[in-house]
Coordinates of C-alpha atoms in Angstrom, one line a residue:
M1 CA -28.6 37.8 -21.7
R2 CA -25.7 35.8 -23.1
I3 CA -26.0 33.2 -20.3
A4 CA -29.7 33.0 -20.8
N5 CA -29.2 32.3 -24.5
I6 CA -26.7 29.6 -23.7
I7 CA -29.1 27.9 -21.2
S8 CA -32.0 28.1 -23.7
D9 CA -30.0 26.7 -26.6
A10 CA -29.6 23.0 -26.2
K11 CA -26.7 22.7 -28.6
R12 CA -24.6 25.4 -27.0
R13 CA -25.5 24.1 -23.6
R14 CA -24.0 20.7 -24.5
E15 CA -20.9 22.3 -25.9
Y16 CA -20.2 24.3 -22.7
S17 CA -21.1 21.3 -20.5
L18 CA -18.5 19.3 -22.4
K19 CA -15.9 22.0 -21.9
I20 CA -16.6 22.1 -18.2
I21 CA -16.3 18.3 -18.0
L22 CA -13.0 18.3 -19.8
L23 CA -11.8 21.1 -17.6
R24 CA -12.8 19.2 -14.5
R25 CA -10.9 16.2 -15.6
K26 CA -7.7 18.2 -16.2
L27 CA -8.2 20.0 -12.9
S28 CA -8.7 16.7 -11.1
L29 CA -5.6 15.2 -12.6
L30 CA -3.6 18.4 -11.8
L31 CA -4.8 18.3 -8.2
Y32 CA -3.9 14.6 -7.8
V33 CA -0.4 15.1 -9.3
V34 CA 0.2 18.2 -7.1
G35 CA -1.0 16.3 -4.0
V36 CA 1.3 13.3 -4.6
V37 CA 4.3 15.4 -5.5
W38 CA 3.7 17.5 -2.4
L39 CA 3.4 14.4 -0.3
F40 CA 6.8 13.2 -1.5
L41 CA 8.3 16.6 -0.6
L42 CA 7.3 16.2 3.1
P43 CA 10.5 14.3 4.1
I44 CA 12.7 17.2 3.1
D45 CA 14.0 19.1 6.2
D46 CA 12.9 22.5 4.9
V47 CA 9.3 21.3 4.8
N48 CA 9.0 19.3 8.1
G49 CA 10.1 20.2 11.6
L50 CA 12.2 19.1 14.5
V51 CA 10.5 17.3 17.4
Y52 CA 10.4 18.9 20.8
V53 CA 8.8 18.2 24.2
D54 CA 6.1 20.9 24.6
E55 CA 4.9 20.0 28.1
N56 CA 7.6 21.4 30.5
A57 CA 6.4 19.2 33.4
L58 CA 7.6 16.1 31.7
M59 CA 11.3 17.0 32.0
P60 CA 12.7 13.9 30.4
G61 CA 16.1 13.0 31.6
Y62 CA 16.2 15.4 34.5
A63 CA 15.7 12.6 37.1
S64 CA 18.4 10.0 37.7
N65 CA 17.2 6.6 36.5
N66 CA 19.0 3.8 38.4
Y67 CA 17.3 0.6 37.3
I68 CA 19.7 -2.4 37.1
S69 CA 18.4 -5.9 36.7
N70 CA 21.5 -7.6 38.2
G71 CA 20.6 -10.7 36.1
K72 CA 17.2 -11.1 37.8
V73 CA 15.3 -10.8 34.5
M74 CA 17.2 -13.8 33.1
K75 CA 16.6 -15.8 36.3
L76 CA 12.9 -15.0 36.1
V77 CA 12.8 -16.1 32.4
E78 CA 14.4 -19.4 33.4
Q79 CA 11.7 -19.9 36.1
L80 CA 8.9 -19.0 33.7
N81 CA 10.1 -21.6 31.1
K82 CA 9.7 -24.3 33.7
I83 CA 6.1 -23.7 34.6
T84 CA 3.0 -24.7 32.6
W85 CA 0.8 -22.3 30.7
K86 CA -2.1 -22.8 33.2
E87 CA 0.2 -22.1 36.2
L88 CA 1.5 -18.9 34.7
P89 CA -1.2 -16.4 36.1
Y90 CA -0.9 -17.8 39.6
W91 CA 2.9 -17.8 39.5
I92 CA 2.9 -14.1 38.4
S93 CA 0.4 -13.3 41.2
A94 CA 2.7 -14.9 43.7
K95 CA 5.6 -12.8 42.6
F96 CA 3.6 -9.6 42.9
S97 CA 2.3 -10.6 46.3
A98 CA 5.9 -11.3 47.5
I99 CA 6.8 -7.7 46.6
G100 CA 4.0 -6.6 49.0
M101 CA 1.6 -5.2 46.4
E102 CA -2.2 -5.7 46.1
V103 CA -2.7 -8.4 43.4
F104 CA -5.8 -9.7 41.7
T105 CA -6.8 -11.9 38.8
Q106 CA -9.6 -11.4 36.2
N107 CA -11.0 -14.3 34.2
F108 CA -12.5 -13.3 30.8
S109 CA -13.8 -14.9 27.6
I110 CA -14.2 -13.4 24.2
T111 CA -16.7 -14.5 21.5
V112 CA -14.9 -14.1 18.2
P113 CA -16.7 -14.6 14.8
V114 CA -15.2 -17.4 12.6
L115 CA -15.3 -16.5 8.9
M116 CA -13.6 -19.6 7.3
D117 CA -15.4 -22.3 9.4
N118 CA -18.7 -24.0 9.7
Q119 CA -19.1 -22.7 13.2
S120 CA -20.4 -19.1 13.6
Y121 CA -18.0 -18.2 16.4
H122 CA -15.5 -19.6 18.8
V123 CA -14.7 -18.6 22.4
M124 CA -11.3 -17.5 23.7
E125 CA -10.6 -17.6 27.4
G126 CA -7.8 -16.1 29.4
V127 CA -6.7 -14.6 32.7
N128 CA -5.5 -11.1 33.5
V129 CA -3.3 -10.5 36.5
Y130 CA -3.2 -6.9 37.8
S131 CA -1.4 -5.5 40.8
V132 CA -1.5 -2.0 42.3
L133 CA 1.4 -0.1 43.8
R134 CA -0.1 2.6 45.9
A135 CA 1.5 6.1 45.8
P136 CA 2.8 6.7 49.4
K137 CA 1.8 10.4 49.7
T138 CA -1.4 10.7 47.6
S139 CA -5.0 9.5 47.8
S140 CA -5.1 7.3 44.7
T141 CA -6.8 9.9 42.4
E142 CA -4.6 9.2 39.4
A143 CA -2.8 6.1 38.0
I144 CA -0.3 5.0 35.4
V145 CA -0.7 1.6 33.8
V146 CA 2.3 -0.5 33.0
G147 CA 1.3 -3.6 30.9
V148 CA 2.7 -6.5 29.1
L149 CA 1.4 -9.3 26.8
V150 CA 2.5 -12.8 27.7
E151 CA 2.7 -15.4 25.0
K152 CA 4.1 -19.0 25.0
S153 CA 7.9 -19.0 25.0
H154 CA 7.8 -15.2 25.1
Y155 CA 8.5 -14.3 28.7
F156 CA 11.0 -11.5 28.7
S157 CA 8.3 -8.8 28.9
A158 CA 6.7 -10.4 32.0
A159 CA 10.1 -10.9 33.6
M160 CA 11.1 -7.3 33.1
L161 CA 7.7 -6.1 34.4
I162 CA 8.1 -8.1 37.6
N163 CA 11.6 -6.9 38.1
L164 CA 10.6 -3.2 37.5
A165 CA 7.7 -3.6 39.9
E166 CA 10.1 -4.9 42.6
Y167 CA 12.4 -1.9 41.9
F168 CA 9.6 0.7 41.8
A169 CA 8.2 -0.6 45.2
T170 CA 11.4 0.6 46.9
K171 CA 11.0 4.2 45.7
P172 CA 9.1 6.9 47.7
F173 CA 8.7 9.5 44.9
W174 CA 5.5 8.2 43.2
A175 CA 2.7 10.8 43.1
K176 CA 0.4 8.4 41.1
D177 CA -0.5 4.8 41.7
L178 CA 1.2 2.2 39.4
I179 CA -1.1 -0.5 38.0
F180 CA 0.8 -3.5 36.6
V181 CA -1.3 -5.5 34.1
V182 CA -0.2 -8.9 32.6
T183 CA -2.5 -10.4 30.0
N184 CA -2.3 -13.8 28.2
G185 CA -5.2 -13.0 25.8
G186 CA -3.6 -10.5 23.5
K187 CA -5.5 -7.3 22.6
Y188 CA -8.7 -9.0 23.7
G189 CA -7.4 -9.6 27.2
M190 CA -6.3 -6.0 27.7
Q191 CA -9.7 -4.8 26.2
A192 CA -11.4 -7.0 28.8
W193 CA -9.4 -5.5 31.6
L194 CA -9.9 -1.9 30.4
E195 CA -13.7 -2.4 30.1
G196 CA -13.8 -3.8 33.5
Y197 CA -11.8 -0.9 35.0
L198 CA -13.8 1.7 33.1
G199 CA -17.2 0.1 33.7
I200 CA -18.0 -0.6 30.1
D201 CA -20.1 -3.6 28.9
S202 CA -19.6 -5.3 25.5
A203 CA -21.8 -8.0 23.9
N204 CA -18.9 -10.2 22.9
I205 CA -16.7 -9.8 26.0
W206 CA -17.5 -11.5 29.4
K207 CA -15.2 -10.5 32.2
E208 CA -15.1 -10.7 36.0
P209 CA -15.5 -7.3 37.7
I210 CA -12.4 -5.4 38.8
V211 CA -12.0 -5.9 42.5
S212 CA -9.7 -3.0 43.3
R213 CA -9.4 0.2 41.5
S214 CA -7.2 3.2 41.6
G215 CA -7.9 6.7 40.2
I216 CA -8.2 8.0 36.7
I217 CA -5.7 6.4 34.3
Q218 CA -3.6 9.3 33.1
A219 CA -1.3 7.3 30.8
A220 CA -0.1 3.8 29.9
V221 CA 3.3 2.3 29.1
I222 CA 3.5 -1.1 27.4
I223 CA 6.7 -3.2 27.3
D224 CA 7.3 -5.7 24.6
V225 CA 10.8 -7.4 24.9
A226 CA 11.6 -10.2 22.5
S227 CA 15.1 -11.0 23.7
P228 CA 17.9 -9.5 25.7
S229 CA 19.9 -8.6 22.6
I230 CA 18.3 -5.4 21.3
K231 CA 19.0 -4.0 17.9
H232 CA 16.6 -1.0 18.2
V233 CA 13.3 -0.2 19.9
S234 CA 10.2 0.9 18.1
V235 CA 8.1 3.6 19.8
L236 CA 4.5 2.9 18.9
T237 CA 1.7 5.4 19.4
N238 CA -1.0 4.4 16.8
G239 CA -4.4 3.6 18.2
V240 CA -7.8 2.6 16.9
N241 CA -9.2 4.3 13.8
G242 CA -6.0 6.3 13.2
Q243 CA -6.0 8.0 16.6
L244 CA -2.7 8.9 18.1
S245 CA -1.3 9.5 21.6
N246 CA -0.1 13.0 22.3
Q247 CA 3.2 13.6 20.6
D248 CA 4.9 14.6 23.9
I249 CA 4.7 11.0 25.2
A250 CA 6.4 9.7 22.0
N251 CA 9.1 12.4 22.1
T252 CA 9.8 11.7 25.8
A253 CA 10.2 8.0 25.1
V254 CA 12.5 8.7 22.1
R255 CA 14.6 11.2 24.0
L256 CA 15.1 8.7 26.9
L257 CA 16.0 5.8 24.6
T258 CA 18.6 8.0 22.9
F259 CA 20.0 9.1 26.3
E260 CA 20.4 5.4 27.2
R261 CA 22.2 4.8 23.9
I262 CA 19.4 2.6 22.4
I263 CA 18.5 3.3 18.8
P264 CA 14.9 4.5 18.6
S265 CA 12.7 3.9 15.6
F266 CA 9.1 4.3 14.3
H267 CA 7.3 1.3 12.8
G268 CA 10.5 -0.6 12.8
Q269 CA 12.2 1.9 10.4
V270 CA 15.6 3.0 11.7
D271 CA 17.0 6.4 10.7
M272 CA 19.6 6.0 7.9
F273 CA 21.7 9.2 7.8
N274 CA 23.6 8.1 4.7
D275 CA 20.3 8.1 2.8
K276 CA 18.1 10.4 4.9
Y277 CA 15.4 11.2 2.3
V278 CA 14.6 7.5 1.5
S279 CA 14.6 6.6 5.2
S280 CA 12.3 9.4 6.1
L281 CA 10.0 8.6 3.1
K282 CA 9.7 5.0 4.2
T283 CA 8.8 6.0 7.8
L284 CA 6.3 8.5 6.5
L285 CA 4.6 6.0 4.2
K286 CA 4.5 3.4 7.0
S287 CA 3.0 6.0 9.3
I288 CA 0.3 6.8 6.7
G289 CA -0.3 3.1 6.1
H290 CA -0.7 2.2 9.8
Q291 CA -3.1 5.0 10.4
A292 CA -5.1 4.1 7.3
T293 CA -5.8 0.6 8.5
G294 CA -7.5 1.8 11.6
L295 CA -6.1 -1.0 13.7
P296 CA -4.1 -0.6 16.9
E297 CA -0.4 -1.4 16.6
H298 CA -0.2 -2.9 20.0
L299 CA -1.9 -3.0 23.4
H300 CA -1.4 0.7 23.9
G301 CA -3.8 1.4 21.0
L302 CA -6.7 0.2 23.1
F303 CA -6.1 3.0 25.7
V304 CA -6.0 5.7 23.0
R305 CA -9.6 5.2 22.1
Y306 CA -10.6 6.2 25.7
H307 CA -8.4 9.4 25.5
I308 CA -5.6 7.8 27.5
D309 CA -2.2 8.6 26.1
A310 CA -0.2 5.5 25.8
V311 CA 3.1 4.3 24.2
T312 CA 4.7 0.9 23.5
F313 CA 8.4 0.1 23.7
Q314 CA 8.8 -2.8 21.2
T315 CA 12.3 -4.3 20.9
H316 CA 13.7 -5.7 17.7
D317 CA 16.3 -8.6 18.0
S318 CA 19.9 -8.1 17.2
P319 CA 21.5 -10.9 15.2
V320 CA 24.7 -10.5 17.4
N321 CA 24.6 -11.1 21.1
I322 CA 26.2 -8.0 22.6
G323 CA 25.3 -8.6 26.2
N324 CA 22.5 -7.9 28.6
W325 CA 23.4 -4.3 29.3
Q326 CA 20.6 -3.2 26.9
L327 CA 17.9 -4.7 29.2
N328 CA 19.2 -2.4 31.9
A329 CA 19.2 0.5 29.5
L330 CA 15.7 -0.2 28.3
G331 CA 14.5 -0.5 31.9
R332 CA 16.0 2.9 32.7
A333 CA 14.2 4.4 29.6
V334 CA 10.9 2.9 30.7
E335 CA 11.6 4.1 34.3
G336 CA 12.3 7.6 33.0
T337 CA 9.2 7.7 30.9
I338 CA 7.0 6.6 33.8
R339 CA 8.7 9.2 36.1
S340 CA 8.1 11.9 33.5
I341 CA 4.4 11.0 33.5
N342 CA 4.5 10.9 37.2
N343 CA 5.4 14.7 37.2
L344 CA 2.3 15.7 35.3
L345 CA -0.3 17.9 37.0
E346 CA -2.8 17.6 34.2
P347 CA -3.5 15.5 31.1
L348 CA -1.2 16.0 28.1
H349 CA -2.7 18.7 25.8
H350 CA 0.1 21.1 24.6
S351 CA 1.5 19.0 21.8
F352 CA -0.1 17.5 18.6
F353 CA -2.6 14.7 18.4
F354 CA -2.4 14.7 14.6
Y355 CA 1.1 14.2 13.2
L356 CA 3.2 11.9 11.0
P357 CA 6.6 10.9 12.4
I358 CA 9.3 10.6 9.7
S359 CA 12.3 9.9 11.9
S360 CA 13.3 9.9 15.5
V361 CA 14.0 13.7 15.4
R362 CA 11.6 15.0 12.8
Y363 CA 7.9 15.0 12.2
V364 CA 5.2 16.5 9.9
S365 CA 2.3 18.3 11.7
I366 CA -1.3 18.4 10.5
S367 CA -0.9 21.9 9.2
I368 CA 1.9 20.7 6.8
Y369 CA 0.4 17.3 5.6
F370 CA -3.2 18.4 5.3
P371 CA -2.8 20.6 2.2
P372 CA -1.5 17.7 0.0
L373 CA -4.1 15.4 1.5
G374 CA -6.7 18.1 0.6
C375 CA -5.5 18.2 -3.0
I376 CA -5.8 14.4 -3.4
L377 CA -9.3 14.4 -1.7
L378 CA -10.5 17.2 -3.9
A379 CA -9.3 15.4 -7.0
L380 CA -11.4 12.4 -5.9
V381 CA -14.4 14.6 -5.3
L382 CA -14.2 16.0 -8.8
E383 CA -13.9 12.5 -10.3
V384 CA -16.9 11.3 -8.4
S385 CA -18.9 14.4 -9.5
L386 CA -18.0 13.5 -13.1
V387 CA -19.5 10.0 -12.7
T388 CA -22.7 11.2 -11.1

């Protein structure tokens, strides 16, 4: 009866409506503050967890990784610096062919809209070079992609890939085909190759058909080497629209880098043990920021959108030249990661696909970071309901 009286009385209805509105404002502010404070508590060790490899078949570090460049990477870089940009794809094709692998090229063109120009679009052209190393004892049902991006005066990645291909071709233990892809068209070039391999058509991408295929792509490893002097290596897993590769592939890469005495990092942020909280908070905020943009960090991000787990090893230059031993160490880390994927009998599924790395050894799972995110989102919903 009392509620009915309130509803029928316009004056009292306005009074109670005002109280509810004021309460909603206070509740919205409270939820927002709780969410933000909770978010800043995530880098504390008692809140987050230690990383671990959930898929036992990966076994990172169990196999002996013996890659040594013997100065061949530097010699290849010297040769690359002497050839022209147009000769580059054919030179790389000749190197793969000399190893004894199947090698093919794919021409492509991308129609890109131009925003700050009188023209409505411009066309980018490029060439992908891909080579297949067939597994000696299987029927090409599964494959691992090893890719690099070639830019002018940025040839270390391509040189290391060629040297790794030469080394891998001498090993009999591959259970999956290895597909080596070199693109000079950035993310567009790798997108063109992926669409050609998967049989996808896009309105703005023209590409030649893939001549030779292998099996299902189980994973991809991208190498980005800026120079032989390496300060630390970023492990990148962010894909398109905030998608992430399975955490096991990131943890495997980090573990093998650490084993080879290379400092691992996420989003370029190195762990600082003298100021652990600040370091973890910076990595956390960078992780959130990168996922929020929806853009892929590197070539690997294009694979993630097709449910292919992928990771990029991106080096950061050291201001001091401490020798070329780090190239060998990085090569062994890449070798170990590929060999771990080679052990898999099924796609990665045990570990998380939703996580926030805060250091090389700690992470925040979705069950931990979603409650503060929920508080912030609920506060926004209440604010919107007040406006409407």
